[in-house]
PDB file of C-alpha atoms in Angstrom:
ATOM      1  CA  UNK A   1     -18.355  13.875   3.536  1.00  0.00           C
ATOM      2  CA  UNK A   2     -17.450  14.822  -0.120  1.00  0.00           C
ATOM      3  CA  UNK A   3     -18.624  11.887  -2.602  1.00  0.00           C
ATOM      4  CA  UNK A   4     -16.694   9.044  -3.299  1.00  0.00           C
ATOM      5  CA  UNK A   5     -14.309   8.944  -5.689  1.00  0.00           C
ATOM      6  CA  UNK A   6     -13.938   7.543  -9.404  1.00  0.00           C
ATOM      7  CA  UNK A   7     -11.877   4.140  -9.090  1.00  0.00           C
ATOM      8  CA  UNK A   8      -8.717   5.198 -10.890  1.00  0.00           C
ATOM      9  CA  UNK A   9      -8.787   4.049 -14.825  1.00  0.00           C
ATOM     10  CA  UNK A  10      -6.758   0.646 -15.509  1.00  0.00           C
ATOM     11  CA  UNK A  11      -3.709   2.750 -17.445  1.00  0.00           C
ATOM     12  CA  UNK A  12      -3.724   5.744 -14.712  1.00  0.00           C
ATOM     13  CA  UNK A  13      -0.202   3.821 -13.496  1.00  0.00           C
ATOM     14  CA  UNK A  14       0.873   4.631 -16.623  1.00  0.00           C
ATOM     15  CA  UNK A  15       0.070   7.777 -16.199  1.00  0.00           C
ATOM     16  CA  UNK A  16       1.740   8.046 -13.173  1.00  0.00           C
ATOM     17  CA  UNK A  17       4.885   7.121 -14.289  1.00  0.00           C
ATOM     18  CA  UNK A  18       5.181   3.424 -14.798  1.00  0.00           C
ATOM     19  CA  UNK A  19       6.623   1.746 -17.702  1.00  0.00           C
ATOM     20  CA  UNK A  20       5.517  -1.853 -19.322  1.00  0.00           C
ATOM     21  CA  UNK A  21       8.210  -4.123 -18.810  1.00  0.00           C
ATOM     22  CA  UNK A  22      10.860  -5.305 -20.567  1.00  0.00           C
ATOM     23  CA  UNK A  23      11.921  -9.021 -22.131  1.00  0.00           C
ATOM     24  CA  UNK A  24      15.193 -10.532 -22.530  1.00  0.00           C
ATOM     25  CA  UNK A  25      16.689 -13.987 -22.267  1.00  0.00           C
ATOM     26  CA  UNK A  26      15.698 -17.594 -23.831  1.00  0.00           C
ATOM     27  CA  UNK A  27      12.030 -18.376 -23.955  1.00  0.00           C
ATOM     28  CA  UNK A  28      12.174 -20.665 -20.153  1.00  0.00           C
ATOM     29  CA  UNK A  29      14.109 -17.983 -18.477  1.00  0.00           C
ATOM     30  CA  UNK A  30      11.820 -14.670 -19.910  1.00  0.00           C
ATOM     31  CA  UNK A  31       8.936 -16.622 -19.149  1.00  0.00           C
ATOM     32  CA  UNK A  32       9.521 -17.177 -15.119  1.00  0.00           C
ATOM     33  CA  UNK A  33      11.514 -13.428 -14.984  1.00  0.00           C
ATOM     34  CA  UNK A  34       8.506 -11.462 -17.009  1.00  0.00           C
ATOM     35  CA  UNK A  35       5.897 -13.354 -14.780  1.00  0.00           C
ATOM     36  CA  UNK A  36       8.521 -12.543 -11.626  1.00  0.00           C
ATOM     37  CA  UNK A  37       8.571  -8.923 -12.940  1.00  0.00           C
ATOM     38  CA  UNK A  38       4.506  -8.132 -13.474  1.00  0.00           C
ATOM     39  CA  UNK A  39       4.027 -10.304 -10.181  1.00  0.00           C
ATOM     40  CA  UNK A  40       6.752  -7.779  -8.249  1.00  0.00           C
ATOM     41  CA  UNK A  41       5.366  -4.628 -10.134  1.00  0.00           C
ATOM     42  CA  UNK A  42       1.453  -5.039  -9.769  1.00  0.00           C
ATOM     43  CA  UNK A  43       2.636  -6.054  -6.144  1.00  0.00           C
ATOM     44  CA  UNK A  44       4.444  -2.610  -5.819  1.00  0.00           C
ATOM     45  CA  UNK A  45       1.235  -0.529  -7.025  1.00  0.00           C
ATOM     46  CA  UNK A  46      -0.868  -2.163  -4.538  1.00  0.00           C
ATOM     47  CA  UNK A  47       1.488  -1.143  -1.772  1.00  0.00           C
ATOM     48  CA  UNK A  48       1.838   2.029  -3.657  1.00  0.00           C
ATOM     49  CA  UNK A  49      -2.117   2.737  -3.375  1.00  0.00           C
ATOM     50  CA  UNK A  50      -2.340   3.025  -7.029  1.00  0.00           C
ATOM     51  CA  UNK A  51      -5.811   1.740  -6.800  1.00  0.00           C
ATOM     52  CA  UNK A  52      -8.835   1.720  -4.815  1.00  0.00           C
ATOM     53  CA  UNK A  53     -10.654  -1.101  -3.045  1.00  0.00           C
ATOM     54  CA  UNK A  54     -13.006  -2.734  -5.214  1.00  0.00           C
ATOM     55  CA  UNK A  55     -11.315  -1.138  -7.753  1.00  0.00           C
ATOM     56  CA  UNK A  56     -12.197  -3.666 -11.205  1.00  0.00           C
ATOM     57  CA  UNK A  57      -8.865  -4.759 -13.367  1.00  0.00           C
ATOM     58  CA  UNK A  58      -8.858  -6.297 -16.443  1.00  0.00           C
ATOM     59  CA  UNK A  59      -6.252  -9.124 -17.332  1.00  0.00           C
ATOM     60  CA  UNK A  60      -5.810  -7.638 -20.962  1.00  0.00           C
ATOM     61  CA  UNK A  61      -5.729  -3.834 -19.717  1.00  0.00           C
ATOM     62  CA  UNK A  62      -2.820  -4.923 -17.510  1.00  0.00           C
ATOM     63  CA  UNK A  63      -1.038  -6.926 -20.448  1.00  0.00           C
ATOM     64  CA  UNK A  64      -1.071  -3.640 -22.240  1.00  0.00           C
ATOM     65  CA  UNK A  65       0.238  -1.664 -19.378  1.00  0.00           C
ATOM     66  CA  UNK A  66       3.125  -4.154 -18.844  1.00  0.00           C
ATOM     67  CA  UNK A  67       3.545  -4.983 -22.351  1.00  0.00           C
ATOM     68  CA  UNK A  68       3.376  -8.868 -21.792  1.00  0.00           C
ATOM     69  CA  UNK A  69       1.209 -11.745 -22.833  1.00  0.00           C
ATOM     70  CA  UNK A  70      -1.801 -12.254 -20.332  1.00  0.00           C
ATOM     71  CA  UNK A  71      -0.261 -15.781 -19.058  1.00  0.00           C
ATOM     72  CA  UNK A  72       2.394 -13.814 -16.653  1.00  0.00           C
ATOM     73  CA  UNK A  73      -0.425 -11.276 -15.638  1.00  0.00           C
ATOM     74  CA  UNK A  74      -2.848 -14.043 -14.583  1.00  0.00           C
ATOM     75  CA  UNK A  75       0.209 -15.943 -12.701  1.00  0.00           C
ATOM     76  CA  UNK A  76       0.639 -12.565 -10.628  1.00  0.00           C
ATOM     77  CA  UNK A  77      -3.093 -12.394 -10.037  1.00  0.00           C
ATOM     78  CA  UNK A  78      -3.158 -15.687  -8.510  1.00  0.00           C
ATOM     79  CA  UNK A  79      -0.181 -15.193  -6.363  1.00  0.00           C
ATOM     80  CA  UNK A  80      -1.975 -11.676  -5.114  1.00  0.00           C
ATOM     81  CA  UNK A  81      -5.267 -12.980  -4.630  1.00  0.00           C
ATOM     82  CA  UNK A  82      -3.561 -15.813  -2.582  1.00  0.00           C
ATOM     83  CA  UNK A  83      -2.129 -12.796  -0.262  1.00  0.00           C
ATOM     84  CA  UNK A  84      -5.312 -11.376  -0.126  1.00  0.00           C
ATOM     85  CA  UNK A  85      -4.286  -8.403  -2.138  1.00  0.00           C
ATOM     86  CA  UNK A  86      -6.509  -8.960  -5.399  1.00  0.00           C
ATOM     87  CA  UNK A  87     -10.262 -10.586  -5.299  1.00  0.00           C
ATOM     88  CA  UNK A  88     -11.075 -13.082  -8.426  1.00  0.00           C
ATOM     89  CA  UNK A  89     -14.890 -13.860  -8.364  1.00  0.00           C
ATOM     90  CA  UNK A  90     -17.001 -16.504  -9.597  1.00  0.00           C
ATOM     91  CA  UNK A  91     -17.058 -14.611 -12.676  1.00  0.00           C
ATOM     92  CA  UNK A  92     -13.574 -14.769 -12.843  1.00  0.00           C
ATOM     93  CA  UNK A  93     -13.856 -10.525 -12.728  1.00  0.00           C
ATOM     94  CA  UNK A  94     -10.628  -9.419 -10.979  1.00  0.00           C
ATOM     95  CA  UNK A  95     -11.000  -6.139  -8.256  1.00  0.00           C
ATOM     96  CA  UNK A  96      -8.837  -5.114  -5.301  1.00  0.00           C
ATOM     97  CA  UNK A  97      -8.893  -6.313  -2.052  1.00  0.00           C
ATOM     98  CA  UNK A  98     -11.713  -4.237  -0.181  1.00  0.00           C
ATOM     99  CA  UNK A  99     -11.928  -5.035   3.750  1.00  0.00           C
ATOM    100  CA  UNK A 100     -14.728  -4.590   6.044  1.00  0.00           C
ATOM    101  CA  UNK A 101     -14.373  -2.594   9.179  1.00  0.00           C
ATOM    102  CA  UNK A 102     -13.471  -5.779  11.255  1.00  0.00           C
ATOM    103  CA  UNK A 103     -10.703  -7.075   8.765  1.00  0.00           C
ATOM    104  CA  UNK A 104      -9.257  -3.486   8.818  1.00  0.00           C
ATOM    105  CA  UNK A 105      -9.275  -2.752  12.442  1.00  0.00           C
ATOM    106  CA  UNK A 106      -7.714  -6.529  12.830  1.00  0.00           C
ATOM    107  CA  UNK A 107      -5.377  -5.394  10.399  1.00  0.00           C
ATOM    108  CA  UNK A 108      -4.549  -1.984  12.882  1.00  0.00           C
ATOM    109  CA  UNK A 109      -3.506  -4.172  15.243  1.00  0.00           C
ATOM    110  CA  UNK A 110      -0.957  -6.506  13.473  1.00  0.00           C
ATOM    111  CA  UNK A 111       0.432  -3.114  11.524  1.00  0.00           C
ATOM    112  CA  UNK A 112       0.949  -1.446  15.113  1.00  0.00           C
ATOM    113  CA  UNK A 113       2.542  -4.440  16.513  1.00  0.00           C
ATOM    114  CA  UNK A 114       5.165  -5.377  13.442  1.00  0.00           C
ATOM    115  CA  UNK A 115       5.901  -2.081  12.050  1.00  0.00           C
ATOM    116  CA  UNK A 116       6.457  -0.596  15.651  1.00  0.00           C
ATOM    117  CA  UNK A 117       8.985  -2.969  15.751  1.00  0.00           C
ATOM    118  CA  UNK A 118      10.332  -2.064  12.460  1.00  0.00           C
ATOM    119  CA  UNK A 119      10.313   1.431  13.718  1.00  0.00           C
ATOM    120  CA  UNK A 120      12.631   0.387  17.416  1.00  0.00           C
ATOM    121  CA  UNK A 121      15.531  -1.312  15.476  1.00  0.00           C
ATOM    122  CA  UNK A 122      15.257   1.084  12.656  1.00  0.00           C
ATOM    123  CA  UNK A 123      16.382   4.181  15.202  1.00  0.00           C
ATOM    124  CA  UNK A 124      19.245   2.168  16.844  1.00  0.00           C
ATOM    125  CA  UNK A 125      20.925   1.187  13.135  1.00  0.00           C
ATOM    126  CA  UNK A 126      20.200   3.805  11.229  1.00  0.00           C
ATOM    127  CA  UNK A 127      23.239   5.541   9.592  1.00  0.00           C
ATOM    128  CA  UNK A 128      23.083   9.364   9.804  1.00  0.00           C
ATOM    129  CA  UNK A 129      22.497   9.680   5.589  1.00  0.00           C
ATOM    130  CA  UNK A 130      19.400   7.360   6.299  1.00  0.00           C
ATOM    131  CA  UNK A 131      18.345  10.015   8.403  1.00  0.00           C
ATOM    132  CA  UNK A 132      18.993  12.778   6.280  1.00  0.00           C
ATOM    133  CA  UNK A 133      16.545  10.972   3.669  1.00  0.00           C
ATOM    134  CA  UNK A 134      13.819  10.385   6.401  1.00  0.00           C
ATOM    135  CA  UNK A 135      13.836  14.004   7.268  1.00  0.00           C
ATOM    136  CA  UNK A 136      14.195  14.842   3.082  1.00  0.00           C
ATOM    137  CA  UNK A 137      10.674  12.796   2.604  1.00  0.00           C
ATOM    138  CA  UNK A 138       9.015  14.483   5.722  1.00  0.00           C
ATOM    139  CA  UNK A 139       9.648  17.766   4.351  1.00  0.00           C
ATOM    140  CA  UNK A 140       8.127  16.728   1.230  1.00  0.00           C
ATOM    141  CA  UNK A 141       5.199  15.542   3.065  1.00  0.00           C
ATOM    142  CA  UNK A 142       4.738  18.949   4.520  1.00  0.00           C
ATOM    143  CA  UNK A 143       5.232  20.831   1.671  1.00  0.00           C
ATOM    144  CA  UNK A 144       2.468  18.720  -0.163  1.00  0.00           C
ATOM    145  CA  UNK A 145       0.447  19.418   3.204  1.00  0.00           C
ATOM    146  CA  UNK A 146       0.655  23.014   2.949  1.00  0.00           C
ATOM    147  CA  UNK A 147      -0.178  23.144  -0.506  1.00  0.00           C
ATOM    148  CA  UNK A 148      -3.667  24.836  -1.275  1.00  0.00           C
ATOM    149  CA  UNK A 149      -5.268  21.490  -2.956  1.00  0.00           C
ATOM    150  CA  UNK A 150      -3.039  18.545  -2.125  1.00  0.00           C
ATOM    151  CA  UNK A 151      -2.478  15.980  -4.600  1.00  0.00           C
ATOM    152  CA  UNK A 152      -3.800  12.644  -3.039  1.00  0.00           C
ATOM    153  CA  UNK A 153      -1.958  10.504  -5.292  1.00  0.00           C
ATOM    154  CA  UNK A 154       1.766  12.398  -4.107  1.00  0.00           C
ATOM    155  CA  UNK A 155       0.556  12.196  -0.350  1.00  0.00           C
ATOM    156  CA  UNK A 156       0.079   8.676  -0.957  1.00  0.00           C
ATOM    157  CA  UNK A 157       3.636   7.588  -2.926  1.00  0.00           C
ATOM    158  CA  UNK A 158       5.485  10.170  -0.092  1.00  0.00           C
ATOM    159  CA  UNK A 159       3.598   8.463   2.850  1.00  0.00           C
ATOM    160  CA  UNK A 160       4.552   5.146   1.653  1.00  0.00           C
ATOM    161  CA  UNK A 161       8.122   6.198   1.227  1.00  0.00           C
ATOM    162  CA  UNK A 162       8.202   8.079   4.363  1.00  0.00           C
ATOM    163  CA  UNK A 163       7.193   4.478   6.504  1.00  0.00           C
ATOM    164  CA  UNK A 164       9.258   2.167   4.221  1.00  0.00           C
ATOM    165  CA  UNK A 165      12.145   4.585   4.579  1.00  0.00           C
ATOM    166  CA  UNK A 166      12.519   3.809   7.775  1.00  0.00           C
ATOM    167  CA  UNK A 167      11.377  -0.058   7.878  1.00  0.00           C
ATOM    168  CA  UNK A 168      14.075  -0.519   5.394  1.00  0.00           C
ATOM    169  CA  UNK A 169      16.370   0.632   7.902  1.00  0.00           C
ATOM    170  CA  UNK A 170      15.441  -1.924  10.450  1.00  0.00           C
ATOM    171  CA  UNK A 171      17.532  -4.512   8.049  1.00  0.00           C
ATOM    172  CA  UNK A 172      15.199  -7.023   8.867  1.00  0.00           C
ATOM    173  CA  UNK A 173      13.908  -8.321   5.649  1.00  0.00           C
ATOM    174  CA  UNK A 174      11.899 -11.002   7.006  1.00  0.00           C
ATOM    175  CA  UNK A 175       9.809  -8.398   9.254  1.00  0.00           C
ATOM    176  CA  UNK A 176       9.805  -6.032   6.129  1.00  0.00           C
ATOM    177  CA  UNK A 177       8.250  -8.571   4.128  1.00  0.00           C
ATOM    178  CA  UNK A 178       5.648  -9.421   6.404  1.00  0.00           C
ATOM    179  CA  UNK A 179       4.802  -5.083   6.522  1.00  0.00           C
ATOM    180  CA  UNK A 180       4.790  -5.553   2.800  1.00  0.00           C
ATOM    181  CA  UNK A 181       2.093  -8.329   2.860  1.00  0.00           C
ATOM    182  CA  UNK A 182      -0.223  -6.343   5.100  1.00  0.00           C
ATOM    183  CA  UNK A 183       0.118  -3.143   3.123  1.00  0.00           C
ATOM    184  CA  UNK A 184      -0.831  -4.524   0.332  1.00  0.00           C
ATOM    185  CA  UNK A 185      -4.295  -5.412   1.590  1.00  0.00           C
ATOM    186  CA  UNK A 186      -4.288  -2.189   3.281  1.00  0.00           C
ATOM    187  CA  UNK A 187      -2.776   0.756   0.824  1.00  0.00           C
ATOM    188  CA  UNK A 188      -6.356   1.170  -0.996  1.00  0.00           C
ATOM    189  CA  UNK A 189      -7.969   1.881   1.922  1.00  0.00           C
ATOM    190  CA  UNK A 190      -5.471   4.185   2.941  1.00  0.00           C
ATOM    191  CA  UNK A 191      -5.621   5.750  -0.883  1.00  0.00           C
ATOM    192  CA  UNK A 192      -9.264   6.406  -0.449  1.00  0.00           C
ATOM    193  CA  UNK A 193      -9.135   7.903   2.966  1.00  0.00           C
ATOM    194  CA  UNK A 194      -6.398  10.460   1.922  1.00  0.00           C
ATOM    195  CA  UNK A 195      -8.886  11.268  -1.162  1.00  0.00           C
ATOM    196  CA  UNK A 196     -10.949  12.395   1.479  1.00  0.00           C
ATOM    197  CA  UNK A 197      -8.964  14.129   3.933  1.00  0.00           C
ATOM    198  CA  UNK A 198      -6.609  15.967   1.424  1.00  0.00           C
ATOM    199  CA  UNK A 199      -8.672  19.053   2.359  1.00  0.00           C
ATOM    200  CA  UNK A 200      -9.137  18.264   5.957  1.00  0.00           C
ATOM    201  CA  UNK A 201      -7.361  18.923   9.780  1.00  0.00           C
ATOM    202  CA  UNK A 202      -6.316  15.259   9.671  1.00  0.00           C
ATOM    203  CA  UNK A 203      -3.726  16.106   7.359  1.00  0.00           C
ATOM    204  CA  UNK A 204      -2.082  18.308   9.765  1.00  0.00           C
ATOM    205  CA  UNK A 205      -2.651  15.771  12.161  1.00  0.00           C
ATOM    206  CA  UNK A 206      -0.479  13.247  10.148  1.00  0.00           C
ATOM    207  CA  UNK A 207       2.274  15.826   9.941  1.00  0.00           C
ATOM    208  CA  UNK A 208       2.099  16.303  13.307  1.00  0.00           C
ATOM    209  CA  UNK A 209       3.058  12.658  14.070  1.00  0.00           C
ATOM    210  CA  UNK A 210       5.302  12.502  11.252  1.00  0.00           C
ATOM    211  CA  UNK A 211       7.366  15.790  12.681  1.00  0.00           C
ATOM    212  CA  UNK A 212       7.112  13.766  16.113  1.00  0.00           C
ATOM    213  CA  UNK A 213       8.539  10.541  14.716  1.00  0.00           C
ATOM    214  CA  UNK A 214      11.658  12.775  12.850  1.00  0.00           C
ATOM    215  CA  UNK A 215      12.242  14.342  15.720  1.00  0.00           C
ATOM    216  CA  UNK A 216      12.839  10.927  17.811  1.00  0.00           C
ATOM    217  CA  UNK A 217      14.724   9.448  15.314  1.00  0.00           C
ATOM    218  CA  UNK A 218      17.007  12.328  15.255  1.00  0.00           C
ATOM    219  CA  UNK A 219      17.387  11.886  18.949  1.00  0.00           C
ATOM    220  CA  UNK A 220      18.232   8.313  18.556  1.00  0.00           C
ATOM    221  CA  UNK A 221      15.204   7.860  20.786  1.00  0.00           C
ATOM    222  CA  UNK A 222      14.043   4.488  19.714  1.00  0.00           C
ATOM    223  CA  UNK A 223      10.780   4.098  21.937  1.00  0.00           C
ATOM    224  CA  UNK A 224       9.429   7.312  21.529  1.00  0.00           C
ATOM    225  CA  UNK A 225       9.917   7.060  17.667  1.00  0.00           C
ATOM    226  CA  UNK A 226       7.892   4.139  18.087  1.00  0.00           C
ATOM    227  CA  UNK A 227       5.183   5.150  20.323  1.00  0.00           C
ATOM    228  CA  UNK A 228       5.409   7.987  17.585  1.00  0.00           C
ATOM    229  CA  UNK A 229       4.838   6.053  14.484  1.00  0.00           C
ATOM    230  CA  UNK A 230       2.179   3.912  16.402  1.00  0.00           C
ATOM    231  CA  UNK A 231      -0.298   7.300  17.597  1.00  0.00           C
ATOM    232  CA  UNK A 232       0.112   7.668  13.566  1.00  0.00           C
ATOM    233  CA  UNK A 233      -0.867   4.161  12.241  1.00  0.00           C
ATOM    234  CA  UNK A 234      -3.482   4.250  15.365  1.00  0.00           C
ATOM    235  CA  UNK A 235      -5.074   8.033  14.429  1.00  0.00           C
ATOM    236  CA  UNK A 236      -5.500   7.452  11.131  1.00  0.00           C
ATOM    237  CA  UNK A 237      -6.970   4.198  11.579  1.00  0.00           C
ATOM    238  CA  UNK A 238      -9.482   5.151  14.018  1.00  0.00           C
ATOM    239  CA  UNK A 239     -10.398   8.127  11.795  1.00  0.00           C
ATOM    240  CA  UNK A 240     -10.962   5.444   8.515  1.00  0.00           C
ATOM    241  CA  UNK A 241     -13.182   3.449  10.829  1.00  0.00           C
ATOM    242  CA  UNK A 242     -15.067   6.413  12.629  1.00  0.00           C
ATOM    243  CA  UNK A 243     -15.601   8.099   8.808  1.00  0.00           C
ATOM    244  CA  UNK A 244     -17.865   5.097   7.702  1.00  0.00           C
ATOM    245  CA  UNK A 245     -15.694   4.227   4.378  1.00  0.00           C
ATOM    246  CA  UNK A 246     -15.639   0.929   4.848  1.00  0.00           C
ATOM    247  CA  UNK A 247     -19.235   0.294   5.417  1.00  0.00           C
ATOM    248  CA  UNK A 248     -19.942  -0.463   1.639  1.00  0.00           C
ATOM    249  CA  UNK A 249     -18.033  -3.139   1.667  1.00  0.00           C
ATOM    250  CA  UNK A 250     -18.613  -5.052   5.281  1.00  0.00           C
ATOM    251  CA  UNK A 251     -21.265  -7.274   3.052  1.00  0.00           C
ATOM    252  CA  UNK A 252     -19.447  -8.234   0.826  1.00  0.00           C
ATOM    253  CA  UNK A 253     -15.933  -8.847   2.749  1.00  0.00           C
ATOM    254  CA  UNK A 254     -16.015 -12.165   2.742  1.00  0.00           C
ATOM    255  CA  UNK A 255     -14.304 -12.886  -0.671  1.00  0.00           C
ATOM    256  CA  UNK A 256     -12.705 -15.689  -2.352  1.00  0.00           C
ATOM    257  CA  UNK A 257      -9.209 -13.657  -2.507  1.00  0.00           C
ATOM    258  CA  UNK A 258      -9.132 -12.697   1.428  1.00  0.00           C
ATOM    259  CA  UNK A 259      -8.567 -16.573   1.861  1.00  0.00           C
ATOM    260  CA  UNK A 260      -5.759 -18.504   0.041  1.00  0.00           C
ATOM    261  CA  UNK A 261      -7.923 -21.909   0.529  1.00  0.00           C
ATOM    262  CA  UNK A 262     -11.027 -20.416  -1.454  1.00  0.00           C
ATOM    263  CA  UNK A 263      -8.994 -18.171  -3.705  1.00  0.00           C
ATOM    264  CA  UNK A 264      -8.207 -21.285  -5.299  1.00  0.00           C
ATOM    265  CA  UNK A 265     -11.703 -22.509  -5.657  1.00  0.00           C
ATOM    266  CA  UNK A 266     -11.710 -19.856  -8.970  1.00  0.00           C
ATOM    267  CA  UNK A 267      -9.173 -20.053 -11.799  1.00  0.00           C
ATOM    268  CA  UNK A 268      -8.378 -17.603 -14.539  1.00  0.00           C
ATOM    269  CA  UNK A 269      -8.511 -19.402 -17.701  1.00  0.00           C
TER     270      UNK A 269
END
């Protein structure tokens, strides 16, 4: 097992592409749209896997990043930590969500069970230039694959894509949402594991699924696209638990941000 990675550095979204975020309107409206905005954005990187578990933030480094005043980047804090996303300590230090191995493989199970079903209705409704796109961001995936040092960061954004591409097409926005609110406690985890496997088998494995799943959806087979995507949310699951990643932080699991009730228990100020 190669050594663990550097946490990414607070501006490496910038790096990656994002920009801070604009303000317009009278002071009442910017104030609940910029705090609507950083809330939706820092949201989006978590699902993204822009960052690692444990991973520390800083509510001034993120101000700078999204070009606000700190009040809208604490609000989206709260409402993160609240979904179990973010972690604010006693301290009131801010890091990312980091599950033990029991919170994750919990969370296997409720990911199998909602975004198989995402996966059934998505086959039967798709149009055929949703499927086009599906089998456009598989290819991608391949091609990154096949590459002779994978970038973890593009496996991660296409992965995401690649699942939500399909979700989307589901047109169920209330079971979307839910998929949203479990990846973002999950999407470090699944950050750090491709950091590790960008050089392994389990890569091909992954494709292997993925070329599985495009192949059923071009079929218009709806349960084999979903016992397809489920072998893939399963295998890669197991593999995280079996590799031991999660270990470091099965002590220390039991944070204020994992529970709404005791996330409130401490404030930013």
């Amino acid at each position: 097992m190669a050594a663990s990675p550097a946490p990414a550095s607070p501006n490496s979204a910038r790096k990656s592409g994002h920009s801070p975020l604009s303000h317009t309107g009278s002071v009442t409206s910017q104030r609940k749209t910029v705090a609507d905005d950083v809330y939706l954005e820092l949201r989006s990187r978590l699902i993204a896997g822009a960052y690692l578990p444990a991973q520390k933030l800083t509510l001034r480094a993120l101000a700078q990043e999204f070009g606000t005043s700190m009040m809208p980047v604490r609000d989206a804090v709260r409402r993160l930590s609240a979904q179990g996303g973010l972690q604010i300590n006693a301290n009131r230090t801010i890091q990312v969500n980091a599950p033990s191995s029991e919170e994750f493989e919990e969370m296997l199970k409720i990911r199998t069970a909602l975004e198989g079903l995402a996966c059934e209705n998505a086959v039967k409704r798709m149009r055929d230039t949703e499927i086009t796109r599906i089998r456009q961001i598989e290819q991608r995936f391949e091609r990154e694959t096949l590459r002779l040092r994978p970038n973890p960061e593009v496996l991660s954004k296409i992965n995401r894509d690649f699942h939500f591409g399909i979700y989307r097409a589901s047109k169920m926005p209330q079971l979307i949402n839910l998929i949203e609110n479990l990846w973002v406690q999950v999407s470090p985890v699944l950050s750090l594991a491709i950091r590790y496997t960008a050089q392994g088998l389990t890569l091909r494995d992954a494709q292997r699924h993925h070329t599985r799943l495009v192949e059923s959806i071009n079929k218009r087979d709806s349960i084999r696209a979903r016992q397809a995507l489920i072998a893939d949310i399963r295998e890669a699951g197991e593999l995280i638990l079996r590799s031991g990643l999660l270990r470091q932080y099965d002590r220390t699991s039991s944070f204020e941000g994992s529970n709404p009730s005791t996330a409130r228990r401490h404030k930013l100020r």
